[in-house]
Short mmCIF file of C-alpha atoms in Angstrom, two decimals:
data_model
loop_
_atom_site.label_atom_id
_atom_site.label_comp_id
_atom_site.label_asym_id
_atom_site.label_seq_id
_atom_site.Cartn_x
_atom_site.Cartn_y
_atom_site.Cartn_z
CA ASP A 254 41.27 -43.37 35.03
CA THR A 255 37.99 -44.75 36.00
CA GLY A 256 39.30 -48.29 36.40
CA VAL A 257 40.18 -50.15 39.58
CA SER A 258 43.01 -48.36 41.39
CA GLN A 259 45.45 -49.91 43.84
CA ASP A 260 47.95 -48.03 46.22
CA PRO A 261 50.65 -48.17 46.55
CA ARG A 262 52.13 -49.48 43.21
CA HIS A 263 55.16 -50.66 45.02
CA LYS A 264 56.18 -51.44 48.58
CA ILE A 265 59.52 -52.60 49.67
CA THR A 266 59.48 -53.51 53.57
CA LYS A 267 61.80 -55.35 56.01
CA ARG A 268 60.84 -58.79 57.09
CA GLY A 269 58.79 -58.82 60.17
CA GLN A 270 56.92 -55.18 59.63
CA ASN A 271 53.20 -55.06 58.76
CA VAL A 272 52.06 -53.82 55.37
CA THR A 273 48.49 -52.50 54.24
CA PHE A 274 47.51 -52.21 50.79
CA ARG A 275 44.52 -50.39 49.35
CA CYS A 276 41.98 -51.38 46.38
CA ASP A 277 39.30 -48.85 44.97
CA PRO A 278 37.01 -50.79 42.71
CA ILE A 279 35.28 -49.29 40.05
CA SER A 280 32.11 -47.33 41.23
CA GLU A 281 29.13 -49.61 41.76
CA HIS A 282 30.98 -52.75 41.35
CA ASN A 283 29.86 -54.88 44.25
CA ARG A 284 32.25 -57.60 44.26
CA LEU A 285 35.75 -57.40 44.98
CA TYR A 286 38.70 -59.86 44.70
CA TRP A 287 42.35 -60.08 46.10
CA TYR A 288 44.66 -62.17 44.60
CA ARG A 289 48.54 -63.08 45.17
CA GLN A 290 50.64 -63.57 41.82
CA THR A 291 54.27 -64.62 41.68
CA LEU A 292 56.46 -64.73 38.48
CA GLY A 293 55.27 -67.17 36.11
CA GLN A 294 52.34 -68.27 38.15
CA GLY A 295 48.50 -67.54 37.87
CA PRO A 296 46.48 -65.22 40.19
CA GLU A 297 46.38 -67.20 43.54
CA PHE A 298 42.73 -66.54 44.85
CA LEU A 299 43.00 -64.95 48.48
CA THR A 300 39.53 -63.67 49.35
CA TYR A 301 36.39 -62.01 47.90
CA PHE A 302 33.84 -59.67 49.15
CA GLN A 303 30.26 -59.02 47.69
CA ASN A 304 29.51 -55.55 49.09
CA GLU A 305 31.03 -55.38 52.65
CA ALA A 306 30.64 -59.12 53.28
CA GLN A 307 33.83 -61.27 52.88
CA LEU A 308 32.21 -64.27 51.44
CA GLU A 309 35.21 -66.52 50.80
CA LYS A 310 38.77 -66.93 52.00
CA SER A 311 41.34 -69.05 50.98
CA ARG A 312 42.54 -71.82 53.03
CA LEU A 313 45.95 -71.02 52.02
CA LEU A 314 45.66 -67.68 53.39
CA SER A 315 47.43 -67.46 56.77
CA ASP A 316 46.12 -65.58 59.90
CA ARG A 317 48.71 -62.98 59.11
CA PHE A 318 46.40 -61.79 56.40
CA SER A 319 43.38 -60.12 56.88
CA ALA A 320 41.23 -58.01 54.41
CA GLU A 321 38.28 -55.57 55.05
CA ARG A 322 35.69 -53.64 53.15
CA PRO A 323 34.04 -51.62 55.79
CA LYS A 324 31.54 -49.71 53.54
CA GLY A 325 31.34 -51.95 50.53
CA SER A 326 33.46 -49.55 48.54
CA PHE A 327 37.34 -49.56 48.94
CA SER A 328 39.21 -52.40 50.45
CA THR A 329 42.35 -52.94 52.43
CA LEU A 330 44.54 -56.07 52.72
CA GLU A 331 46.95 -56.40 55.56
CA ILE A 332 49.96 -58.77 55.86
CA GLN A 333 51.44 -58.83 59.45
CA ARG A 334 54.98 -59.89 60.30
CA THR A 335 55.81 -60.05 56.73
CA GLU A 336 58.14 -62.99 55.54
CA GLN A 337 60.33 -62.94 52.32
CA GLY A 338 57.94 -65.65 50.77
CA ASP A 339 55.20 -62.97 50.93
CA SER A 340 56.93 -61.12 48.07
CA ALA A 341 54.82 -61.04 45.18
CA MET A 342 52.28 -58.88 43.09
CA TYR A 343 49.16 -58.30 44.76
CA LEU A 344 46.08 -57.86 42.53
CA CYS A 345 42.53 -56.84 43.18
CA ALA A 346 39.55 -56.98 40.64
CA SER A 347 36.11 -55.99 40.77
CA ILE A 348 32.91 -57.03 39.12
CA ARG A 349 29.67 -55.13 38.83
CA GLN A 350 26.37 -56.47 40.06
CA GLY A 351 24.72 -58.77 37.80
CA ASN A 352 27.82 -58.79 35.58
CA THR A 353 30.49 -61.28 34.97
CA GLU A 354 33.80 -59.58 33.62
CA ALA A 355 36.44 -58.99 36.19
CA PHE A 356 38.31 -55.77 35.92
CA PHE A 357 41.80 -55.81 37.49
CA GLY A 358 43.92 -53.06 39.05
CA GLN A 359 47.75 -52.50 38.12
CA GLY A 360 48.71 -54.41 41.27
CA THR A 361 50.76 -53.56 44.17
CA ARG A 362 54.25 -55.26 44.21
CA LEU A 363 55.59 -56.20 47.58
CA THR A 364 59.34 -56.87 48.08
CA VAL A 365 60.28 -58.14 51.55
CA VAL A 366 63.92 -58.06 52.22
CA GLY B 25 35.29 -72.69 45.71
CA GLU B 26 35.46 -73.97 42.00
CA ASN B 27 38.56 -75.49 41.38
CA VAL B 28 39.91 -75.19 37.60
CA GLU B 29 42.66 -77.18 36.19
CA GLN B 30 44.46 -75.83 32.80
CA HIS B 31 46.41 -77.72 30.31
CA PRO B 32 49.09 -77.22 28.94
CA SER B 33 51.44 -75.06 31.00
CA THR B 34 53.38 -73.97 27.94
CA LEU B 35 52.37 -73.98 24.27
CA SER B 36 54.96 -72.80 21.27
CA VAL B 37 53.25 -72.67 17.83
CA GLN B 38 54.37 -71.24 14.61
CA GLU B 39 52.71 -67.89 13.40
CA GLY B 40 49.59 -68.92 11.65
CA ASP B 41 49.12 -72.05 13.37
CA SER B 42 46.20 -72.53 15.73
CA ALA B 43 46.48 -73.06 19.59
CA VAL B 44 44.23 -74.97 21.85
CA ILE B 45 44.21 -74.55 25.76
CA LYS B 46 41.94 -76.69 27.80
CA CYS B 47 40.26 -76.08 31.28
CA THR B 48 38.59 -78.68 33.30
CA TYR B 49 36.26 -77.72 36.25
CA SER B 50 34.71 -79.57 39.08
CA ASP B 51 31.37 -78.14 40.05
CA SER B 52 28.50 -79.29 37.67
CA ALA B 53 26.51 -76.41 38.59
CA SER B 54 28.85 -73.87 37.23
CA ASN B 55 27.25 -71.66 34.31
CA TYR B 56 29.95 -69.31 33.40
CA PHE B 57 33.37 -69.75 31.74
CA PRO B 58 35.81 -66.91 30.97
CA TRP B 59 39.38 -66.78 29.56
CA TYR B 60 41.55 -63.92 30.42
CA LYS B 61 45.03 -63.03 28.75
CA GLN B 62 47.79 -61.37 30.61
CA GLU B 63 50.67 -59.78 28.62
CA LEU B 64 54.13 -59.19 30.40
CA GLY B 65 54.03 -56.77 33.04
CA LYS B 66 50.26 -55.95 32.43
CA ARG B 67 47.07 -56.90 34.34
CA PRO B 68 44.57 -59.88 33.25
CA GLN B 69 41.98 -58.86 30.76
CA LEU B 70 38.93 -60.77 29.72
CA ILE B 71 39.18 -61.93 26.06
CA ILE B 72 36.17 -64.12 25.72
CA ASP B 73 33.62 -65.97 27.93
CA ILE B 74 30.78 -68.32 27.36
CA ARG B 75 27.72 -69.29 29.41
CA SER B 76 26.42 -72.82 29.98
CA ASN B 77 23.39 -72.35 27.49
CA VAL B 78 25.67 -72.44 24.38
CA GLY B 79 28.40 -74.90 23.30
CA GLU B 80 30.59 -72.63 21.15
CA LYS B 81 31.22 -68.89 21.05
CA LYS B 82 33.54 -66.99 18.37
CA ASP B 83 34.99 -63.40 18.23
CA GLN B 84 37.10 -63.04 15.28
CA ARG B 85 40.26 -65.40 15.64
CA ILE B 86 39.28 -66.48 19.20
CA ALA B 87 36.61 -69.17 20.15
CA VAL B 88 35.59 -70.96 23.35
CA THR B 89 33.98 -74.37 23.29
CA LEU B 90 32.22 -75.83 26.29
CA ASN B 91 31.44 -79.59 27.09
CA LYS B 92 29.42 -79.78 30.00
CA THR B 93 29.34 -83.67 30.02
CA ALA B 94 33.00 -83.74 30.35
CA LYS B 95 33.16 -80.54 32.44
CA HIS B 96 35.66 -78.78 30.15
CA PHE B 97 36.02 -75.68 28.16
CA SER B 98 38.81 -74.84 25.66
CA LEU B 99 40.15 -71.70 24.08
CA HIS B 100 41.02 -71.88 20.42
CA ILE B 101 43.05 -69.35 18.72
CA THR B 102 43.40 -69.58 15.03
CA GLU B 103 45.88 -67.97 12.61
CA THR B 104 48.07 -67.14 15.49
CA GLN B 105 50.12 -63.82 15.62
CA PRO B 106 53.10 -62.86 17.43
CA GLU B 107 51.00 -60.57 19.57
CA ASP B 108 48.95 -63.40 20.67
CA SER B 109 52.05 -64.51 22.83
CA ALA B 110 51.02 -64.12 26.42
CA VAL B 111 49.74 -66.17 29.38
CA TYR B 112 46.26 -67.36 29.31
CA PHE B 113 44.10 -68.05 32.23
CA CYS B 114 40.72 -69.87 32.70
CA ALA B 115 38.55 -69.14 35.85
CA GLY B 116 35.82 -70.49 37.72
CA HIS B 117 32.78 -68.47 38.81
CA PRO B 118 31.63 -66.62 40.99
CA ASP B 119 34.92 -66.98 43.07
CA MET B 120 36.99 -66.41 40.23
CA ARG B 121 39.64 -68.87 41.17
CA PHE B 122 42.05 -68.94 38.04
CA GLY B 123 43.93 -72.04 36.52
CA ALA B 124 47.55 -72.12 36.55
CA GLY B 125 47.81 -70.50 33.22
CA THR B 126 49.34 -71.41 29.81
CA ARG B 127 52.02 -69.36 28.45
CA LEU B 128 51.56 -69.13 24.75
CA THR B 129 54.62 -68.26 22.65
CA VAL B 130 53.83 -67.58 18.90
CA LYS B 131 57.09 -67.89 16.83
CA PRO B 132 57.32 -65.75 13.88
#
């Protein structure tokens, strides 16, 4: 599969623990986006990167959330001190330079117990 | 970032009828307007998009229209089928902020 890959697919963690998710975009896609989606809602924008530069971060994103894309390829999203309200599907999408269509990964479903 | 508002939040139609979903945007400099479809348990996928230099684009049973003056664009689905049942999202560009979604149900 040469699409956007996310790992893990599912994560169950205890409240207060830190979690890290990984996204591997399609090769040569320079823009990468992170979203959070809860049941019945649209994907909520979290942040996006152009190559390794983080260009925008949602004001809704607390300081417990951080994302990196150190070499302009894969990206990680870390949530520190998880809360039950963080339970959601975390989606990653990538877009090729000069193009407009976003390709989504299958997501990481986080459950905080 | 570009904020988009989408209406209605739910839409139920009879098979064969048409469905229209509307999205308004705030940034008059926006020049690209996509629509994504998300089936239950699946990832969003682009179904149609339009650029600001045209007013309408069609692809078989789906079409998108753009009104730059009023700053809104709409998704039109004709001859709806049960497999059109899904959640549809518009998005801004380039920050790709999504609307809240419209849950379309096509009743057989």
